[in-house]
Amino acid sequence: MTNNARQHIHAWLLLLPAAVLLAAFTHYPAVATIWHSFFSTPKGARAAVWVGLDNYLTLIEDPVFWQVLVNNVWFALGTIPLSIVLAFVMALWVNGKIVGRGFLRMAFFTPTVLPMIAVANIWLFFYTPGYGLLEQFTVGFLGLPSHNWLGSQSTALISLMVVTIWKEAGFFMIFYLAALQAIPPVLAEAAAIEGASRTQYLLRVVIPLLMPTTLFVLVNAVINAFRLVDHIVVMTRGGPDNASALLLYYIYDVGFKFWDSAYAATLTVVLLILLGLAALFQFLVLERRTHYQ
Amino acid sequence: MSAIRLQQVSKAWAEVHAVADVSFTAQAGQFVTLLGPSGCGKSTTLRLIAGLETPTSGSVHLFDRDVTHQTPAQRHLSMVFQSYALFPHLDVAQNILFGLKVRGVGAAECALRLQRTAELLGLGALLHRKPAQLSGGQQQRVALGRAIIAETPVCLMDEPLSNLDAQLRQEMRQELRALQRQLGITMVYVTHDQTEAMSMADQVILMHAGRIEQNATPAELYAQPATVFAARFIGTPPMNVVALPEHAPAGVLLGVRPEAIRLASDTGHAAQVLAVEYLGADSLLTCRIGAAQLNARVPGHHANAVGATVRLVWHAEDEHFFDAASGHRLTQPPRQHVEMVR
């Protein structure tokens, strides 16, 4: 056996464990999902039969699907820009020379470290009508009328968005902080000598240099916005009247409560397509405007 | 008119004095070098002039204007950094124009000055490249372009040539000096390389441990070192500073440059050759006279001289004397020595 061939075999053997896991738990399920979306749901003695695009036609006529899709788009638009801007501002703040910045950094990062279920329970208490923390302030201190934040159609989704922003911003801040610290301080000095103000330095040097980070954070934020499920399970279960249901939660409902696995597979394919398109747009369009060091 | 004047400037961090009581003046159009070993405070002094650091005490004046508490932008000067500090996301043209753009100079004026600067530095073909696509020498030129396009009267340079190879460094030395003369800029140039300092500067400020050791022209620095430190820093190899009882009384050190020492056949000091370093045109002999060790730079090749006894002579006017306790130069030769010569 030649040396070259042996090298190839070694390389493949080393990659094998990861490849097997990826294939078994990512690639096969993805392909199987697409395959199942063209079949009916097997029930009892009735095996699954080929139904072609029937599941997709059902989907187009399903009002709940359109509602959760719109909910999800609003959820993404409401949480992503705000959490990114917040993360950037917090990173700038804790990157400065201020007293207690170690404590601040830890405080900002804490929401990310906490388990999602625990976070959701804490916020559940905040939002509780009557004696929740929010009500104690709005009703007890400001004297506003009581409001069921999670229980009314108009505010359920927004309440969930606030929790998500609170949780995501700290996580993204870490990436911005790392990127800020990778910028050589001498660039700030050069800009200062050239007569740039702090704002000009920020706009002309810092933000362009952080574009790779922003792209990375954006991809992550979009993925997170479409795969959020744990907060909803704990806080609203999609209610009231699907007002706070998002795509993945609907898939969970269809798949594991109604046991309509074929339709759940169809919804999953839609989710995959959406995420694929988002990634494609970000890498093709934003990539060109991004400088990598 | 003095372009730069520092008055008793000190800079301390906690207990560490980086710069202590430094005062000097640079005239307009002068090329001044801050020279010294690493950690001597030369870069800090430059940053104090730039406004990147604020002095703990003392004052900085530019053209008789007190700028001690002004920001770098208000001081209106330019600076070339050791790492060049080019903006990696901007191309060459945008890097050079950065200062003009943030100061709101018009597009037509920018284009005109960019063309002139690019022509002067030979950057015309590179204007649309990113810094990462340039060689070290080209990056250095871009940094230089960004400094001179502002047309500021004062330009500061922090070891700008230290990242270049030896040949490029020599070319750039001459080019920088010519450019400085042509544009009439007052230049403050930080370096640890005495060759750069001696060959480029009108005035060399030699620093040591945060203080100015000597402030003189290159010729004066070489011919009349003010301290033992200056004597031992300047020259390749540096001056021999030894205690030689026949020449200097106790408490006085004798200094002789290696290139002032010659070999003689009958007169002079008997010395044992410890090592020979062949340099091409000449050789460097490490010799011992009694307990003192001296370097002699003599013409020719002396490969077989190790272990041999030679005789060393030098002229009386090549002798320098220093006070052993303070390290300062003694202007009068010690009396005992005068008697001995007679």
PDB file of N, CA and C in Angstrom, chain B residues 41-104:
ATOM      1  N   GLY B  41      12.181  55.023  27.563  1.00  0.00           N
ATOM      2  CA  GLY B  41      11.201  56.115  27.623  1.00  0.00           C
ATOM      3  C   GLY B  41      11.080  56.913  26.347  1.00  0.00           C
ATOM      4  N   LYS B  42      11.750  56.481  25.278  1.00  0.00           N
ATOM      5  CA  LYS B  42      11.713  57.276  24.043  1.00  0.00           C
ATOM      6  C   LYS B  42      10.334  57.235  23.374  1.00  0.00           C
ATOM      7  N   SER B  43       9.724  56.052  23.373  1.00  0.00           N
ATOM      8  CA  SER B  43       8.387  55.956  22.770  1.00  0.00           C
ATOM      9  C   SER B  43       7.359  56.717  23.599  1.00  0.00           C
ATOM     10  N   THR B  44       7.492  56.631  24.914  1.00  0.00           N
ATOM     11  CA  THR B  44       6.573  57.372  25.784  1.00  0.00           C
ATOM     12  C   THR B  44       6.711  58.869  25.548  1.00  0.00           C
ATOM     13  N   THR B  45       7.962  59.325  25.375  1.00  0.00           N
ATOM     14  CA  THR B  45       8.179  60.746  25.097  1.00  0.00           C
ATOM     15  C   THR B  45       7.456  61.143  23.809  1.00  0.00           C
ATOM     16  N   LEU B  46       7.558  60.284  22.791  1.00  0.00           N
ATOM     17  CA  LEU B  46       6.895  60.570  21.517  1.00  0.00           C
ATOM     18  C   LEU B  46       5.375  60.617  21.701  1.00  0.00           C
ATOM     19  N   ARG B  47       4.853  59.680  22.487  1.00  0.00           N
ATOM     20  CA  ARG B  47       3.411  59.637  22.715  1.00  0.00           C
ATOM     21  C   ARG B  47       2.940  60.826  23.534  1.00  0.00           C
ATOM     22  N   LEU B  48       3.824  61.353  24.364  1.00  0.00           N
ATOM     23  CA  LEU B  48       3.482  62.569  25.116  1.00  0.00           C
ATOM     24  C   LEU B  48       3.383  63.760  24.165  1.00  0.00           C
ATOM     25  N   ILE B  49       4.270  63.797  23.172  1.00  0.00           N
ATOM     26  CA  ILE B  49       4.205  64.882  22.181  1.00  0.00           C
ATOM     27  C   ILE B  49       2.927  64.731  21.350  1.00  0.00           C
ATOM     28  N   ALA B  50       2.590  63.481  21.008  1.00  0.00           N
ATOM     29  CA  ALA B  50       1.419  63.223  20.170  1.00  0.00           C
ATOM     30  C   ALA B  50       0.112  63.500  20.905  1.00  0.00           C
ATOM     31  N   GLY B  51       0.155  63.409  22.234  1.00  0.00           N
ATOM     32  CA  GLY B  51      -1.071  63.582  23.004  1.00  0.00           C
ATOM     33  C   GLY B  51      -1.761  62.263  23.283  1.00  0.00           C
ATOM     34  N   LEU B  52      -1.098  61.155  22.979  1.00  0.00           N
ATOM     35  CA  LEU B  52      -1.663  59.839  23.286  1.00  0.00           C
ATOM     36  C   LEU B  52      -1.482  59.515  24.761  1.00  0.00           C
ATOM     37  N   GLU B  53      -0.567  60.236  25.403  1.00  0.00           N
ATOM     38  CA  GLU B  53      -0.415  60.148  26.860  1.00  0.00           C
ATOM     39  C   GLU B  53      -0.410  61.572  27.409  1.00  0.00           C
ATOM     40  N   THR B  54      -0.857  61.719  28.648  1.00  0.00           N
ATOM     41  CA  THR B  54      -0.810  63.029  29.289  1.00  0.00           C
ATOM     42  C   THR B  54       0.291  63.005  30.333  1.00  0.00           C
ATOM     43  N   PRO B  55       1.156  64.034  30.342  1.00  0.00           N
ATOM     44  CA  PRO B  55       2.253  64.008  31.311  1.00  0.00           C
ATOM     45  C   PRO B  55       1.750  64.114  32.746  1.00  0.00           C
ATOM     46  N   THR B  56       2.487  63.481  33.664  1.00  0.00           N
ATOM     47  CA  THR B  56       2.182  63.598  35.080  1.00  0.00           C
ATOM     48  C   THR B  56       2.538  65.006  35.565  1.00  0.00           C
ATOM     49  N   SER B  57       3.646  65.535  35.024  1.00  0.00           N
ATOM     50  CA  SER B  57       3.991  66.929  35.316  1.00  0.00           C
ATOM     51  C   SER B  57       4.780  67.475  34.131  1.00  0.00           C
ATOM     52  N   GLY B  58       4.921  68.789  34.079  1.00  0.00           N
ATOM     53  CA  GLY B  58       5.623  69.427  32.977  1.00  0.00           C
ATOM     54  C   GLY B  58       4.669  69.828  31.867  1.00  0.00           C
ATOM     55  N   SER B  59       5.202  70.446  30.807  1.00  0.00           N
ATOM     56  CA  SER B  59       4.325  70.917  29.739  1.00  0.00           C
ATOM     57  C   SER B  59       4.940  70.660  28.361  1.00  0.00           C
ATOM     58  N   VAL B  60       4.054  70.534  27.376  1.00  0.00           N
ATOM     59  CA  VAL B  60       4.442  70.298  25.990  1.00  0.00           C
ATOM     60  C   VAL B  60       3.974  71.492  25.168  1.00  0.00           C
ATOM     61  N   HIS B  61       4.882  72.042  24.356  1.00  0.00           N
ATOM     62  CA  HIS B  61       4.514  73.197  23.531  1.00  0.00           C
ATOM     63  C   HIS B  61       4.790  72.888  22.077  1.00  0.00           C
ATOM     64  N   LEU B  62       3.831  73.232  21.218  1.00  0.00           N
ATOM     65  CA  LEU B  62       4.041  73.129  19.784  1.00  0.00           C
ATOM     66  C   LEU B  62       3.946  74.533  19.210  1.00  0.00           C
ATOM     67  N   PHE B  63       4.973  74.995  18.558  1.00  0.00           N
ATOM     68  CA  PHE B  63       5.018  76.357  18.001  1.00  0.00           C
ATOM     69  C   PHE B  63       4.584  77.380  19.047  1.00  0.00           C
ATOM     70  N   ASP B  64       5.192  77.267  20.240  1.00  0.00           N
ATOM     71  CA  ASP B  64       4.950  78.183  21.348  1.00  0.00           C
ATOM     72  C   ASP B  64       3.507  78.195  21.850  1.00  0.00           C
ATOM     73  N   ARG B  65       2.785  77.148  21.547  1.00  0.00           N
ATOM     74  CA  ARG B  65       1.412  77.009  22.015  1.00  0.00           C
ATOM     75  C   ARG B  65       1.413  75.863  23.009  1.00  0.00           C
ATOM     76  N   ASP B  66       0.867  76.094  24.209  1.00  0.00           N
ATOM     77  CA  ASP B  66       0.843  75.034  25.207  1.00  0.00           C
ATOM     78  C   ASP B  66      -0.240  74.019  24.837  1.00  0.00           C
ATOM     79  N   VAL B  67       0.171  72.803  24.507  1.00  0.00           N
ATOM     80  CA  VAL B  67      -0.788  71.786  24.076  1.00  0.00           C
ATOM     81  C   VAL B  67      -0.899  70.639  25.084  1.00  0.00           C
ATOM     82  N   THR B  68      -0.338  70.866  26.293  1.00  0.00           N
ATOM     83  CA  THR B  68      -0.241  69.772  27.267  1.00  0.00           C
ATOM     84  C   THR B  68      -1.558  69.024  27.456  1.00  0.00           C
ATOM     85  N   HIS B  69      -2.671  69.767  27.478  1.00  0.00           N
ATOM     86  CA  HIS B  69      -3.938  69.094  27.768  1.00  0.00           C
ATOM     87  C   HIS B  69      -4.855  69.013  26.556  1.00  0.00           C
ATOM     88  N   GLN B  70      -4.266  69.177  25.358  1.00  0.00           N
ATOM     89  CA  GLN B  70      -5.073  69.048  24.153  1.00  0.00           C
ATOM     90  C   GLN B  70      -5.112  67.601  23.678  1.00  0.00           C
ATOM     91  N   THR B  71      -6.176  67.264  22.934  1.00  0.00           N
ATOM     92  CA  THR B  71      -6.275  65.916  22.369  1.00  0.00           C
ATOM     93  C   THR B  71      -5.338  65.815  21.161  1.00  0.00           C
ATOM     94  N   PRO B  72      -5.026  64.583  20.734  1.00  0.00           N
ATOM     95  CA  PRO B  72      -4.165  64.429  19.549  1.00  0.00           C
ATOM     96  C   PRO B  72      -4.723  65.183  18.342  1.00  0.00           C
ATOM     97  N   ALA B  73      -6.032  65.145  18.154  1.00  0.00           N
ATOM     98  CA  ALA B  73      -6.649  65.800  16.996  1.00  0.00           C
ATOM     99  C   ALA B  73      -6.403  67.306  17.028  1.00  0.00           C
ATOM    100  N   GLN B  74      -6.500  67.898  18.227  1.00  0.00           N
ATOM    101  CA  GLN B  74      -6.325  69.347  18.353  1.00  0.00           C
ATOM    102  C   GLN B  74      -4.884  69.772  18.095  1.00  0.00           C
ATOM    103  N   ARG B  75      -3.940  68.856  18.271  1.00  0.00           N
ATOM    104  CA  ARG B  75      -2.529  69.227  18.120  1.00  0.00           C
ATOM    105  C   ARG B  75      -2.127  69.316  16.657  1.00  0.00           C
ATOM    106  N   HIS B  76      -2.922  68.735  15.805  1.00  0.00           N
ATOM    107  CA  HIS B  76      -2.715  68.800  14.371  1.00  0.00           C
ATOM    108  C   HIS B  76      -1.297  68.362  13.974  1.00  0.00           C
ATOM    109  N   LEU B  77      -1.001  67.108  14.237  1.00  0.00           N
ATOM    110  CA  LEU B  77       0.271  66.549  13.803  1.00  0.00           C
ATOM    111  C   LEU B  77       0.010  65.173  13.197  1.00  0.00           C
ATOM    112  N   SER B  78       1.027  64.618  12.603  1.00  0.00           N
ATOM    113  CA  SER B  78       0.835  63.302  12.011  1.00  0.00           C
ATOM    114  C   SER B  78       1.807  62.328  12.648  1.00  0.00           C
ATOM    115  N   MET B  79       1.514  61.043  12.507  1.00  0.00           N
ATOM    116  CA  MET B  79       2.349  60.050  13.177  1.00  0.00           C
ATOM    117  C   MET B  79       2.380  58.761  12.363  1.00  0.00           C
ATOM    118  N   VAL B  80       3.562  58.166  12.312  1.00  0.00           N
ATOM    119  CA  VAL B  80       3.710  56.847  11.687  1.00  0.00           C
ATOM    120  C   VAL B  80       4.038  55.863  12.798  1.00  0.00           C
ATOM    121  N   PHE B  81       3.221  54.808  12.900  1.00  0.00           N
ATOM    122  CA  PHE B  81       3.391  53.853  13.989  1.00  0.00           C
ATOM    123  C   PHE B  81       4.304  52.706  13.563  1.00  0.00           C
ATOM    124  N   GLN B  82       4.899  52.075  14.545  1.00  0.00           N
ATOM    125  CA  GLN B  82       5.795  50.952  14.267  1.00  0.00           C
ATOM    126  C   GLN B  82       5.065  49.832  13.532  1.00  0.00           C
ATOM    127  N   SER B  83       3.815  49.586  13.934  1.00  0.00           N
ATOM    128  CA  SER B  83       3.034  48.524  13.276  1.00  0.00           C
ATOM    129  C   SER B  83       2.258  49.080  12.087  1.00  0.00           C
ATOM    130  N   TYR B  84       2.495  50.319  11.740  1.00  0.00           N
ATOM    131  CA  TYR B  84       1.842  51.065  10.644  1.00  0.00           C
ATOM    132  C   TYR B  84       0.405  51.451  10.959  1.00  0.00           C
ATOM    133  N   ALA B  85      -0.323  50.615  11.720  1.00  0.00           N
ATOM    134  CA  ALA B  85      -1.703  50.932  12.119  1.00  0.00           C
ATOM    135  C   ALA B  85      -2.578  51.305  10.937  1.00  0.00           C
ATOM    136  N   LEU B  86      -2.465  50.560   9.840  1.00  0.00           N
ATOM    137  CA  LEU B  86      -3.355  50.798   8.704  1.00  0.00           C
ATOM    138  C   LEU B  86      -4.716  50.182   9.030  1.00  0.00           C
ATOM    139  N   PHE B  87      -5.772  50.792   8.484  1.00  0.00           N
ATOM    140  CA  PHE B  87      -7.106  50.244   8.720  1.00  0.00           C
ATOM    141  C   PHE B  87      -7.313  49.069   7.762  1.00  0.00           C
ATOM    142  N   PRO B  88      -7.449  47.852   8.285  1.00  0.00           N
ATOM    143  CA  PRO B  88      -7.422  46.669   7.416  1.00  0.00           C
ATOM    144  C   PRO B  88      -8.593  46.583   6.443  1.00  0.00           C
ATOM    145  N   HIS B  89      -9.720  47.243   6.763  1.00  0.00           N
ATOM    146  CA  HIS B  89     -10.896  47.121   5.895  1.00  0.00           C
ATOM    147  C   HIS B  89     -10.927  48.189   4.799  1.00  0.00           C
ATOM    148  N   LEU B  90      -9.985  49.141   4.850  1.00  0.00           N
ATOM    149  CA  LEU B  90      -9.961  50.217   3.846  1.00  0.00           C
ATOM    150  C   LEU B  90      -8.826  49.964   2.859  1.00  0.00           C
ATOM    151  N   ASP B  91      -9.037  50.366   1.602  1.00  0.00           N
ATOM    152  CA  ASP B  91      -7.944  50.193   0.643  1.00  0.00           C
ATOM    153  C   ASP B  91      -6.920  51.327   0.813  1.00  0.00           C
ATOM    154  N   VAL B  92      -5.873  51.271   0.010  1.00  0.00           N
ATOM    155  CA  VAL B  92      -4.759  52.211   0.185  1.00  0.00           C
ATOM    156  C   VAL B  92      -5.235  53.659   0.091  1.00  0.00           C
ATOM    157  N   ALA B  93      -6.045  53.958  -0.944  1.00  0.00           N
ATOM    158  CA  ALA B  93      -6.515  55.327  -1.123  1.00  0.00           C
ATOM    159  C   ALA B  93      -7.338  55.782   0.088  1.00  0.00           C
ATOM    160  N   GLN B  94      -8.240  54.908   0.561  1.00  0.00           N
ATOM    161  CA  GLN B  94      -9.089  55.274   1.700  1.00  0.00           C
ATOM    162  C   GLN B  94      -8.270  55.438   2.978  1.00  0.00           C
ATOM    163  N   ASN B  95      -7.237  54.614   3.113  1.00  0.00           N
ATOM    164  CA  ASN B  95      -6.359  54.746   4.277  1.00  0.00           C
ATOM    165  C   ASN B  95      -5.653  56.087   4.279  1.00  0.00           C
ATOM    166  N   ILE B  96      -5.103  56.457   3.103  1.00  0.00           N
ATOM    167  CA  ILE B  96      -4.354  57.709   3.017  1.00  0.00           C
ATOM    168  C   ILE B  96      -5.285  58.893   3.233  1.00  0.00           C
ATOM    169  N   LEU B  97      -6.511  58.778   2.721  1.00  0.00           N
ATOM    170  CA  LEU B  97      -7.448  59.905   2.793  1.00  0.00           C
ATOM    171  C   LEU B  97      -8.224  59.962   4.106  1.00  0.00           C
ATOM    172  N   PHE B  98      -8.030  58.969   4.975  1.00  0.00           N
ATOM    173  CA  PHE B  98      -8.849  58.883   6.188  1.00  0.00           C
ATOM    174  C   PHE B  98      -8.919  60.205   6.952  1.00  0.00           C
ATOM    175  N   GLY B  99      -7.744  60.788   7.198  1.00  0.00           N
ATOM    176  CA  GLY B  99      -7.690  62.019   7.978  1.00  0.00           C
ATOM    177  C   GLY B  99      -8.399  63.184   7.298  1.00  0.00           C
ATOM    178  N   LEU B 100      -8.214  63.293   5.981  1.00  0.00           N
ATOM    179  CA  LEU B 100      -8.850  64.396   5.248  1.00  0.00           C
ATOM    180  C   LEU B 100     -10.365  64.225   5.274  1.00  0.00           C
ATOM    181  N   LYS B 101     -10.823  62.973   5.114  1.00  0.00           N
ATOM    182  CA  LYS B 101     -12.273  62.705   5.087  1.00  0.00           C
ATOM    183  C   LYS B 101     -12.912  63.055   6.430  1.00  0.00           C
ATOM    184  N   VAL B 102     -12.289  62.614   7.529  1.00  0.00           N
ATOM    185  CA  VAL B 102     -12.922  62.903   8.818  1.00  0.00           C
ATOM    186  C   VAL B 102     -12.830  64.388   9.164  1.00  0.00           C
ATOM    187  N   ARG B 103     -11.878  65.093   8.536  1.00  0.00           N
ATOM    188  CA  ARG B 103     -11.794  66.530   8.813  1.00  0.00           C
ATOM    189  C   ARG B 103     -12.653  67.312   7.824  1.00  0.00           C
ATOM    190  N   GLY B 104     -13.332  66.593   6.918  1.00  0.00           N
ATOM    191  CA  GLY B 104     -14.285  67.235   6.028  1.00  0.00           C
ATOM    192  C   GLY B 104     -13.661  68.019   4.886  1.00  0.00           C
TER     193      GLY B 104
END
